[in-house]
Tab-separated table of C-alpha atoms in Angstrom:
chain	number	residue	atom	x	y	z
A	19	MET	CA	74.927	126.923	115.872
A	20	LEU	CA	73.047	130.065	114.721
A	21	LYS	CA	74.415	132.159	117.526
A	22	ARG	CA	77.989	131.158	116.598
A	23	ALA	CA	77.491	131.894	112.922
A	24	ALA	CA	76.058	135.307	113.851
A	25	LEU	CA	78.987	136.024	116.008
A	26	VAL	CA	81.494	135.120	113.279
A	27	ILE	CA	79.580	137.295	110.729
A	28	SER	CA	79.625	140.219	113.058
A	29	ILE	CA	83.438	139.712	113.589
A	30	LEU	CA	83.997	139.689	109.835
A	31	PHE	CA	82.071	142.883	109.412
A	32	SER	CA	84.073	144.538	112.198
A	33	MET	CA	87.244	143.427	110.376
A	34	LEU	CA	86.141	144.971	107.174
A	35	SER	CA	85.325	148.233	108.888
A	36	MET	CA	88.649	148.290	110.701
A	37	ALA	CA	90.668	147.102	107.613
A	38	SER	CA	93.500	146.120	109.859
A	39	ALA	CA	95.675	143.239	109.197
A	40	SER	CA	99.024	141.814	108.229
A	41	ILE	CA	98.760	138.804	105.790
A	42	TYR	CA	101.303	136.631	107.736
A	43	SER	CA	103.935	137.734	110.258
A	44	GLU	CA	107.547	136.873	109.322
A	45	ALA	CA	107.926	134.852	112.585
A	46	SER	CA	104.861	132.787	111.946
A	47	SER	CA	106.234	131.464	108.711
A	48	TYR	CA	108.923	129.670	110.703
A	49	ASP	CA	106.407	127.851	113.016
A	50	PRO	CA	107.938	124.323	113.568
A	51	MET	CA	104.491	122.979	114.304
A	52	SER	CA	103.217	123.700	110.815
A	53	ALA	CA	103.740	121.558	107.673
A	54	ALA	CA	101.770	120.646	104.593
A	55	SER	CA	102.032	116.977	105.622
A	56	TYR	CA	100.496	117.426	109.054
A	57	TYR	CA	96.913	116.631	109.901
A	58	GLY	CA	94.745	116.026	112.944
A	59	SER	CA	94.421	119.625	114.177
A	60	PHE	CA	92.198	122.279	112.697
A	61	TYR	CA	95.196	124.582	112.612
A	62	ASP	CA	96.907	122.281	110.161
A	63	VAL	CA	94.357	123.526	107.609
A	64	PHE	CA	96.298	126.860	107.209
A	65	SER	CA	99.276	124.908	105.903
A	66	ASN	CA	97.295	122.617	103.604
A	67	PRO	CA	93.488	122.895	103.035
A	68	ALA	CA	93.371	119.198	102.339
A	69	ALA	CA	93.838	118.614	106.155
A	70	LEU	CA	90.367	120.027	106.904
A	71	PRO	CA	88.424	116.626	106.811
A	72	CYS	CA	91.291	114.782	108.643
A	73	LEU	CA	90.609	115.969	112.181
A	74	GLU	CA	91.436	113.490	114.975
A	75	THR	CA	88.813	114.877	117.329
A	76	GLU	CA	85.466	116.603	117.022
A	77	THR	CA	85.996	120.329	116.731
A	78	GLY	CA	83.633	123.261	117.220
A	79	ASN	CA	82.259	125.675	114.647
A	80	LEU	CA	84.223	128.762	115.802
A	81	SER	CA	87.968	129.360	116.035
A	82	LEU	CA	89.645	132.569	117.253
A	83	SER	CA	93.364	133.292	117.577
A	84	LEU	CA	95.853	136.066	118.222
A	85	MET	CA	99.552	136.149	117.556
A	86	LEU	CA	102.066	138.792	118.481
A	87	SER	CA	105.668	138.771	117.104
A	88	ASP	CA	108.532	141.198	116.379
A	89	ASP	CA	111.864	140.941	114.414
A	90	TRP	CA	114.646	142.384	116.582
A	91	ASP	CA	118.108	143.410	115.428
A	92	ALA	CA	120.249	143.129	118.505
A	93	GLY	CA	122.716	145.628	117.231
A	94	ALA	CA	120.043	148.296	116.627
A	95	MET	CA	118.403	148.116	120.023
A	96	ALA	CA	120.963	150.157	121.925
A	97	GLY	CA	120.000	153.815	122.385
A	98	GLU	CA	116.722	153.670	120.550
A	99	ARG	CA	113.573	155.192	122.149
A	100	MET	CA	111.349	152.189	121.202
A	101	PRO	CA	113.884	149.247	121.155
A	102	LEU	CA	111.298	146.580	121.419
A	103	LEU	CA	109.184	147.875	118.489
A	104	GLN	CA	111.116	147.147	115.260
A	105	GLN	CA	109.156	145.036	112.962
A	106	GLN	CA	106.019	144.194	115.023
A	107	ASP	CA	103.042	142.177	113.864
A	108	TRP	CA	99.649	141.720	115.412
A	109	ASP	CA	97.662	138.897	113.769
A	110	ILE	CA	94.084	138.130	114.619
A	111	ARG	CA	92.260	135.262	112.943
A	112	ALA	CA	88.570	134.222	113.056
A	113	SER	CA	87.317	131.057	111.349
A	114	PHE	CA	83.861	129.447	110.954
A	115	ILE	CA	84.164	125.803	110.440
A	116	ALA	CA	81.709	123.434	108.862
A	117	ARG	CA	82.298	119.790	107.961
A	118	ASN	CA	84.159	120.263	104.735
A	119	ILE	CA	84.460	124.119	104.474
A	120	ALA	CA	86.029	126.767	106.558
A	121	LEU	CA	85.649	130.606	106.237
A	122	SER	CA	88.448	132.683	107.716
A	123	ALA	CA	89.327	136.409	108.103
A	124	PHE	CA	92.661	137.687	109.203
A	125	PHE	CA	93.426	141.141	110.473
A	126	GLY	CA	96.129	142.855	112.550
A	127	THR	CA	98.738	145.609	112.285
A	128	GLU	CA	102.363	145.719	111.150
A	129	PHE	CA	104.832	148.417	112.462
A	130	ALA	CA	107.795	148.680	110.020
A	131	ARG	CA	110.583	150.863	111.278
A	132	THR	CA	111.697	153.182	108.446
A	133	GLY	CA	115.305	153.784	109.812
A	134	ALA	CA	114.622	156.948	111.587
A	135	ASP	CA	114.106	156.698	115.366
A	136	PRO	CA	111.114	156.330	116.257
A	137	VAL	CA	109.359	156.661	112.812
A	138	TYR	CA	107.338	153.771	111.304
A	139	ASP	CA	105.358	152.898	108.283
A	140	ILE	CA	102.166	151.252	109.708
A	141	TYR	CA	100.485	148.668	107.418
A	142	SER	CA	96.913	147.375	107.763
A	143	THR	CA	95.762	144.405	105.670
A	144	LEU	CA	92.584	142.486	105.455
A	145	ARG	CA	92.532	138.896	104.135
A	146	ILE	CA	89.505	136.653	103.616
A	147	GLN	CA	89.994	132.941	102.911
A	148	VAL	CA	87.740	130.060	102.002
A	149	ASP	CA	88.948	126.418	102.316
A	150	VAL	CA	87.086	123.411	100.994
A	151	ALA	CA	88.114	119.830	101.111
A	152	TYR	CA	86.935	116.253	100.754
A	153	ALA	CA	88.520	112.990	101.980
A	154	PHE	CA	88.570	109.452	100.777
A	155	PRO	CA	90.310	106.543	102.737
A	156	HIS	CA	93.953	107.494	103.106
A	157	ILE	CA	93.829	110.500	100.813
A	158	SER	CA	92.187	113.966	100.833
A	159	PHE	CA	91.960	116.924	98.435
A	160	GLY	CA	91.473	120.576	99.161
A	161	ALA	CA	91.167	123.963	97.509
A	162	ARG	CA	91.675	127.588	98.836
A	163	VAL	CA	90.525	131.001	97.656
A	164	THR	CA	92.011	133.883	99.379
A	165	GLY	CA	92.128	137.640	98.683
A	166	GLY	CA	92.356	141.130	100.263
A	167	ASN	CA	94.192	144.352	100.246
A	168	ARG	CA	96.422	146.618	102.343
A	169	MET	CA	96.303	150.084	103.691
A	170	ILE	CA	99.157	152.260	105.058
A	171	ARG	CA	100.021	155.166	107.331
A	172	SER	CA	103.360	156.403	106.240
A	173	GLU	CA	106.199	157.863	108.449
A	174	ARG	CA	104.369	158.034	111.694
A	175	THR	CA	106.129	158.921	114.980
A	176	VAL	CA	105.565	156.304	117.691
A	177	ASP	CA	107.484	157.112	120.805
A	178	SER	CA	105.126	155.865	123.590
A	179	PHE	CA	102.985	152.886	124.456
A	180	THR	CA	99.738	154.889	123.855
A	181	ASP	CA	101.000	155.947	120.403
A	182	ILE	CA	101.031	152.227	119.389
A	183	PHE	CA	97.303	151.776	119.911
A	184	ALA	CA	96.483	155.271	118.715
A	185	ASN	CA	98.274	154.576	115.278
A	186	ALA	CA	96.917	151.025	115.010
A	187	TRP	CA	93.230	151.443	115.756
A	188	PHE	CA	92.198	155.086	116.085
A	189	SER	CA	93.796	156.748	113.047
A	190	PRO	CA	92.868	156.904	109.420
A	191	PHE	CA	94.772	154.799	106.837
A	192	LYS	CA	95.284	155.404	103.123
A	193	ARG	CA	94.967	152.849	100.432
A	194	ASP	CA	98.296	151.217	99.530
A	195	ALA	CA	98.153	151.241	95.775
A	196	GLY	CA	98.864	147.989	94.096
A	197	SER	CA	98.464	145.968	97.285
A	198	GLU	CA	95.433	143.935	96.287
A	199	PHE	CA	95.972	140.231	96.097
A	200	PHE	CA	94.062	137.154	95.032
A	201	ASP	CA	95.058	133.521	94.936
A	202	LEU	CA	93.547	130.126	94.134
A	203	GLY	CA	95.438	127.174	95.639
A	204	ILE	CA	94.977	123.470	95.710
A	205	GLY	CA	96.388	120.760	97.955
A	206	ALA	CA	96.396	117.049	98.598
A	207	LEU	CA	97.335	114.815	101.533
A	208	VAL	CA	98.168	111.094	101.673
A	209	TYR	CA	98.294	109.356	104.957
A	210	TYR	CA	98.699	105.759	106.017
A	211	SER	CA	99.844	104.371	109.415
A	212	VAL	CA	102.648	106.573	110.669
A	213	PHE	CA	103.465	108.139	107.286
A	214	SER	CA	101.930	111.196	105.655
A	215	ALA	CA	102.785	113.336	102.665
A	216	GLY	CA	101.274	116.635	101.381
A	217	VAL	CA	101.534	118.948	98.465
A	218	TYR	CA	100.123	122.459	98.329
A	219	ILE	CA	100.218	124.820	95.425
A	220	GLY	CA	99.370	128.287	96.690
A	221	GLU	CA	99.184	130.240	93.351
A	222	LEU	CA	97.504	127.917	90.843
A	223	MET	CA	95.833	131.231	89.769
A	224	THR	CA	96.938	134.598	91.089
A	225	LEU	CA	96.819	138.285	90.156
A	226	SER	CA	99.357	139.473	87.622
A	227	GLU	CA	102.104	141.815	88.871
A	228	ASP	CA	100.242	144.854	87.783
A	229	GLY	CA	97.184	143.660	89.679
A	230	GLY	CA	94.926	143.898	86.710
A	231	ASP	CA	94.345	140.334	85.446
A	232	ILE	CA	94.090	136.797	86.777
A	233	TYR	CA	97.346	135.074	85.880
A	234	MET	CA	98.086	131.279	85.547
A	235	GLY	CA	101.749	130.364	84.758
A	236	TRP	CA	104.379	127.832	85.639
A	237	ASP	CA	106.563	130.397	87.318
A	238	ALA	CA	103.875	131.106	89.875
A	239	ILE	CA	102.926	127.443	90.366
A	240	GLY	CA	106.560	126.561	90.828
A	241	ARG	CA	107.402	129.204	93.373
A	242	SER	CA	104.277	128.507	95.404
A	243	THR	CA	104.561	124.755	95.481
A	244	THR	CA	105.303	123.002	98.781
A	245	LEU	CA	106.200	119.292	99.059
A	246	SER	CA	106.243	117.716	102.608
A	247	ALA	CA	106.567	114.390	104.229
A	248	ALA	CA	106.155	113.558	107.906
A	249	ILE	CA	106.284	110.591	110.349
A	250	THR	CA	103.947	110.793	113.294
A	251	ALA	CA	103.418	108.346	116.156
A	252	PRO	CA	99.833	107.099	116.368
A	253	ARG	CA	97.508	108.910	118.892
A	254	PHE	CA	96.655	105.738	120.726
A	255	LEU	CA	98.612	102.658	121.721
A	256	ALA	CA	97.716	99.143	120.509
A	257	SER	CA	95.874	98.734	123.872
A	258	ASP	CA	93.595	101.729	122.868
A	259	ASP	CA	95.075	103.837	125.663
A	260	LEU	CA	96.160	107.386	124.828
A	261	ARG	CA	99.808	107.522	123.950
A	262	PHE	CA	101.549	109.795	126.485
A	263	PHE	CA	104.650	110.603	124.427
A	264	ARG	CA	103.809	111.219	120.812
A	265	PRO	CA	106.702	112.446	118.538
A	266	ARG	CA	106.509	113.525	114.875
A	267	ALA	CA	109.086	114.868	112.393
A	268	SER	CA	108.778	116.443	108.863
A	269	PHE	CA	110.728	117.633	105.927
A	270	SER	CA	109.392	120.356	103.602
A	271	ILE	CA	110.525	122.175	100.497
A	272	THR	CA	109.013	125.209	99.000
A	273	ASP	CA	109.632	126.865	95.599
A	274	LEU	CA	110.371	124.437	92.740
A	275	SER	CA	110.949	127.241	90.248
A	276	GLY	CA	114.793	126.862	90.315
A	277	HIS	CA	115.350	130.306	91.790
A	278	GLY	CA	116.191	129.253	95.356
A	279	SER	CA	114.082	126.838	97.424
A	280	THR	CA	113.255	127.070	101.125
A	281	VAL	CA	113.715	123.824	103.112
A	282	VAL	CA	112.499	123.020	106.523
A	283	TRP	CA	113.394	120.136	109.003
A	284	ALA	CA	111.139	120.030	112.027
A	285	VAL	CA	110.925	117.801	115.078
A	286	GLU	CA	108.140	117.801	117.668
A	287	ALA	CA	107.550	115.977	120.971
A	288	ARG	CA	103.921	116.108	122.270
A	289	LEU	CA	102.883	115.008	125.728
A	290	GLN	CA	99.293	113.915	125.719
A	291	PHE	CA	97.836	114.191	129.380
A	292	LEU	CA	94.215	113.821	128.287
A	293	PRO	CA	92.358	113.605	124.996
A	294	ASP	CA	91.908	117.441	125.138
A	295	ALA	CA	95.021	118.406	127.150
A	296	ASP	CA	98.547	118.286	125.800
A	297	LEU	CA	101.993	120.013	125.808
A	298	SER	CA	104.179	120.201	122.743
A	299	PHE	CA	107.833	121.153	122.250
A	300	ALA	CA	109.058	121.660	118.703
A	301	ILE	CA	112.231	122.743	117.033
A	302	SER	CA	112.966	123.433	113.341
A	303	TYR	CA	115.699	124.627	111.046
A	304	THR	CA	114.712	126.726	108.007
A	305	GLU	CA	117.127	127.487	105.219
A	306	THR	CA	116.209	129.962	102.427
A	307	ASP	CA	117.837	130.075	98.990
A	308	HIS	CA	118.918	126.439	99.708
A	309	GLN	CA	121.419	124.514	97.703
A	310	PHE	CA	121.216	120.724	98.157
A	311	PHE	CA	123.973	119.053	100.144
A	312	ARG	CA	125.418	122.392	101.141
A	313	TYR	CA	124.826	123.874	104.590
A	314	ARG	CA	124.406	127.681	104.482
A	315	PRO	CA	123.897	128.963	107.976
A	316	GLU	CA	123.761	132.621	106.779
A	317	ASN	CA	120.577	131.780	105.183
A	318	GLY	CA	119.306	129.648	108.086
A	319	TYR	CA	116.907	130.191	111.012
A	320	VAL	CA	116.309	128.100	114.037
A	321	SER	CA	112.859	128.067	115.643
A	322	PHE	CA	111.915	126.773	119.116
A	323	PHE	CA	108.282	126.846	120.039
A	324	VAL	CA	106.263	125.531	123.101
A	325	LYS	CA	102.466	124.995	122.849
A	326	GLY	CA	100.136	123.845	125.562
A	327	GLY	CA	96.340	123.535	125.505
A	328	ALA	CA	93.287	122.198	127.266
A	329	ALA	CA	89.411	122.355	126.774
A	330	GLY	CA	89.781	124.306	123.552
A	331	PHE	CA	92.150	126.997	124.737
A	332	SER	CA	95.786	126.975	123.754
A	333	GLY	CA	98.910	129.197	124.194
A	334	THR	CA	102.112	129.300	122.272
A	335	ILE	CA	105.480	130.993	123.012
A	336	GLY	CA	108.544	130.734	120.719
A	337	VAL	CA	111.584	132.343	119.324
A	338	VAL	CA	113.126	132.413	115.980
A	339	PHE	CA	116.844	133.413	115.504
A	340	ARG	CA	119.465	133.412	112.791
A	341	ALA	CA	121.536	130.230	112.679
A	342	ASP	CA	124.899	131.809	111.942
A	343	ASP	CA	125.279	134.486	114.576
A	344	GLY	CA	121.971	134.978	116.318
A	345	SER	CA	122.069	138.721	115.599
A	346	ARG	CA	118.436	138.793	114.554
A	347	PHE	CA	115.704	137.053	116.576
A	348	SER	CA	111.962	137.118	116.681
A	349	PRO	CA	109.932	136.437	119.809
A	350	VAL	CA	106.393	134.980	119.291
A	351	ILE	CA	103.413	134.649	121.550
A	352	GLY	CA	99.976	133.371	120.563
A	353	PHE	CA	96.629	132.389	122.026
A	354	SER	CA	93.774	130.499	120.460
A	355	TYR	CA	90.290	129.220	121.228
A	356	ILE	CA	88.112	126.786	119.366
A	357	SER	CA	84.545	125.879	120.304
């Protein structure tokens, strides 16, 4: 226990010294295996802190994960010197988990193509997050405090594989003025039998637009509110045997401010081979600036992810693409370990 705590603390200090992270990659926000109404896995906590005390199995004290993604424009790839480096994100997360509290730090690097080939703005962001939660029978409540800042290296030429690492890890960054952020969020989760519903308000309190004061307003609350409902097959059969085929489905809506909501329909099929070994296939449809009862594929994205895990290790591969013409697509690959 003490060794693991010391390891996490050393990781956090190394993150601070490197100051290297993107808050969330664009592709990860379309993960079909994440929803504010899901629970059972530690990784559900990142969608809703209220899921923290609702784990289906005993989990360890340390979680580490890495995710790589990019956002490719198929029409812009021909003739470029770095066609596979367009809007690339490296996201690394470390979490220290106790019974009702989790401390997490996120770091990585984002390469944003400026339009010139092959010139990039390289962003580096650090985020620290604390989640606390408590559960009663069939209901749990959680809160989250998160904050950090971002640094930048502007208009850097990256035209080789070695340039990627040199610019990400071995070059000085400058402070990105006005990039500081702070949020206080709250969540709740209700679950009974096969049904669950969750709500998460990500910006109950946040920094004002000028970054000077803590702000609390209905506009921030509305735009950061997510409502979600899910149906999940029980983990075990009536005979107490592990259920081999375990499906679940969810519907979520984010942003109730009236300025354009984001809706997500997701379906997942999980094959449970052993209590700690499974394989999942998930697909989702996400539509931004949604108008009810009107299908708008020009604002839609389809995601397909496959995730397999055993003995604390797991790997994920996926792809996100535009629903109307597939002209933009994002490959995703991730690894995680919890012990």
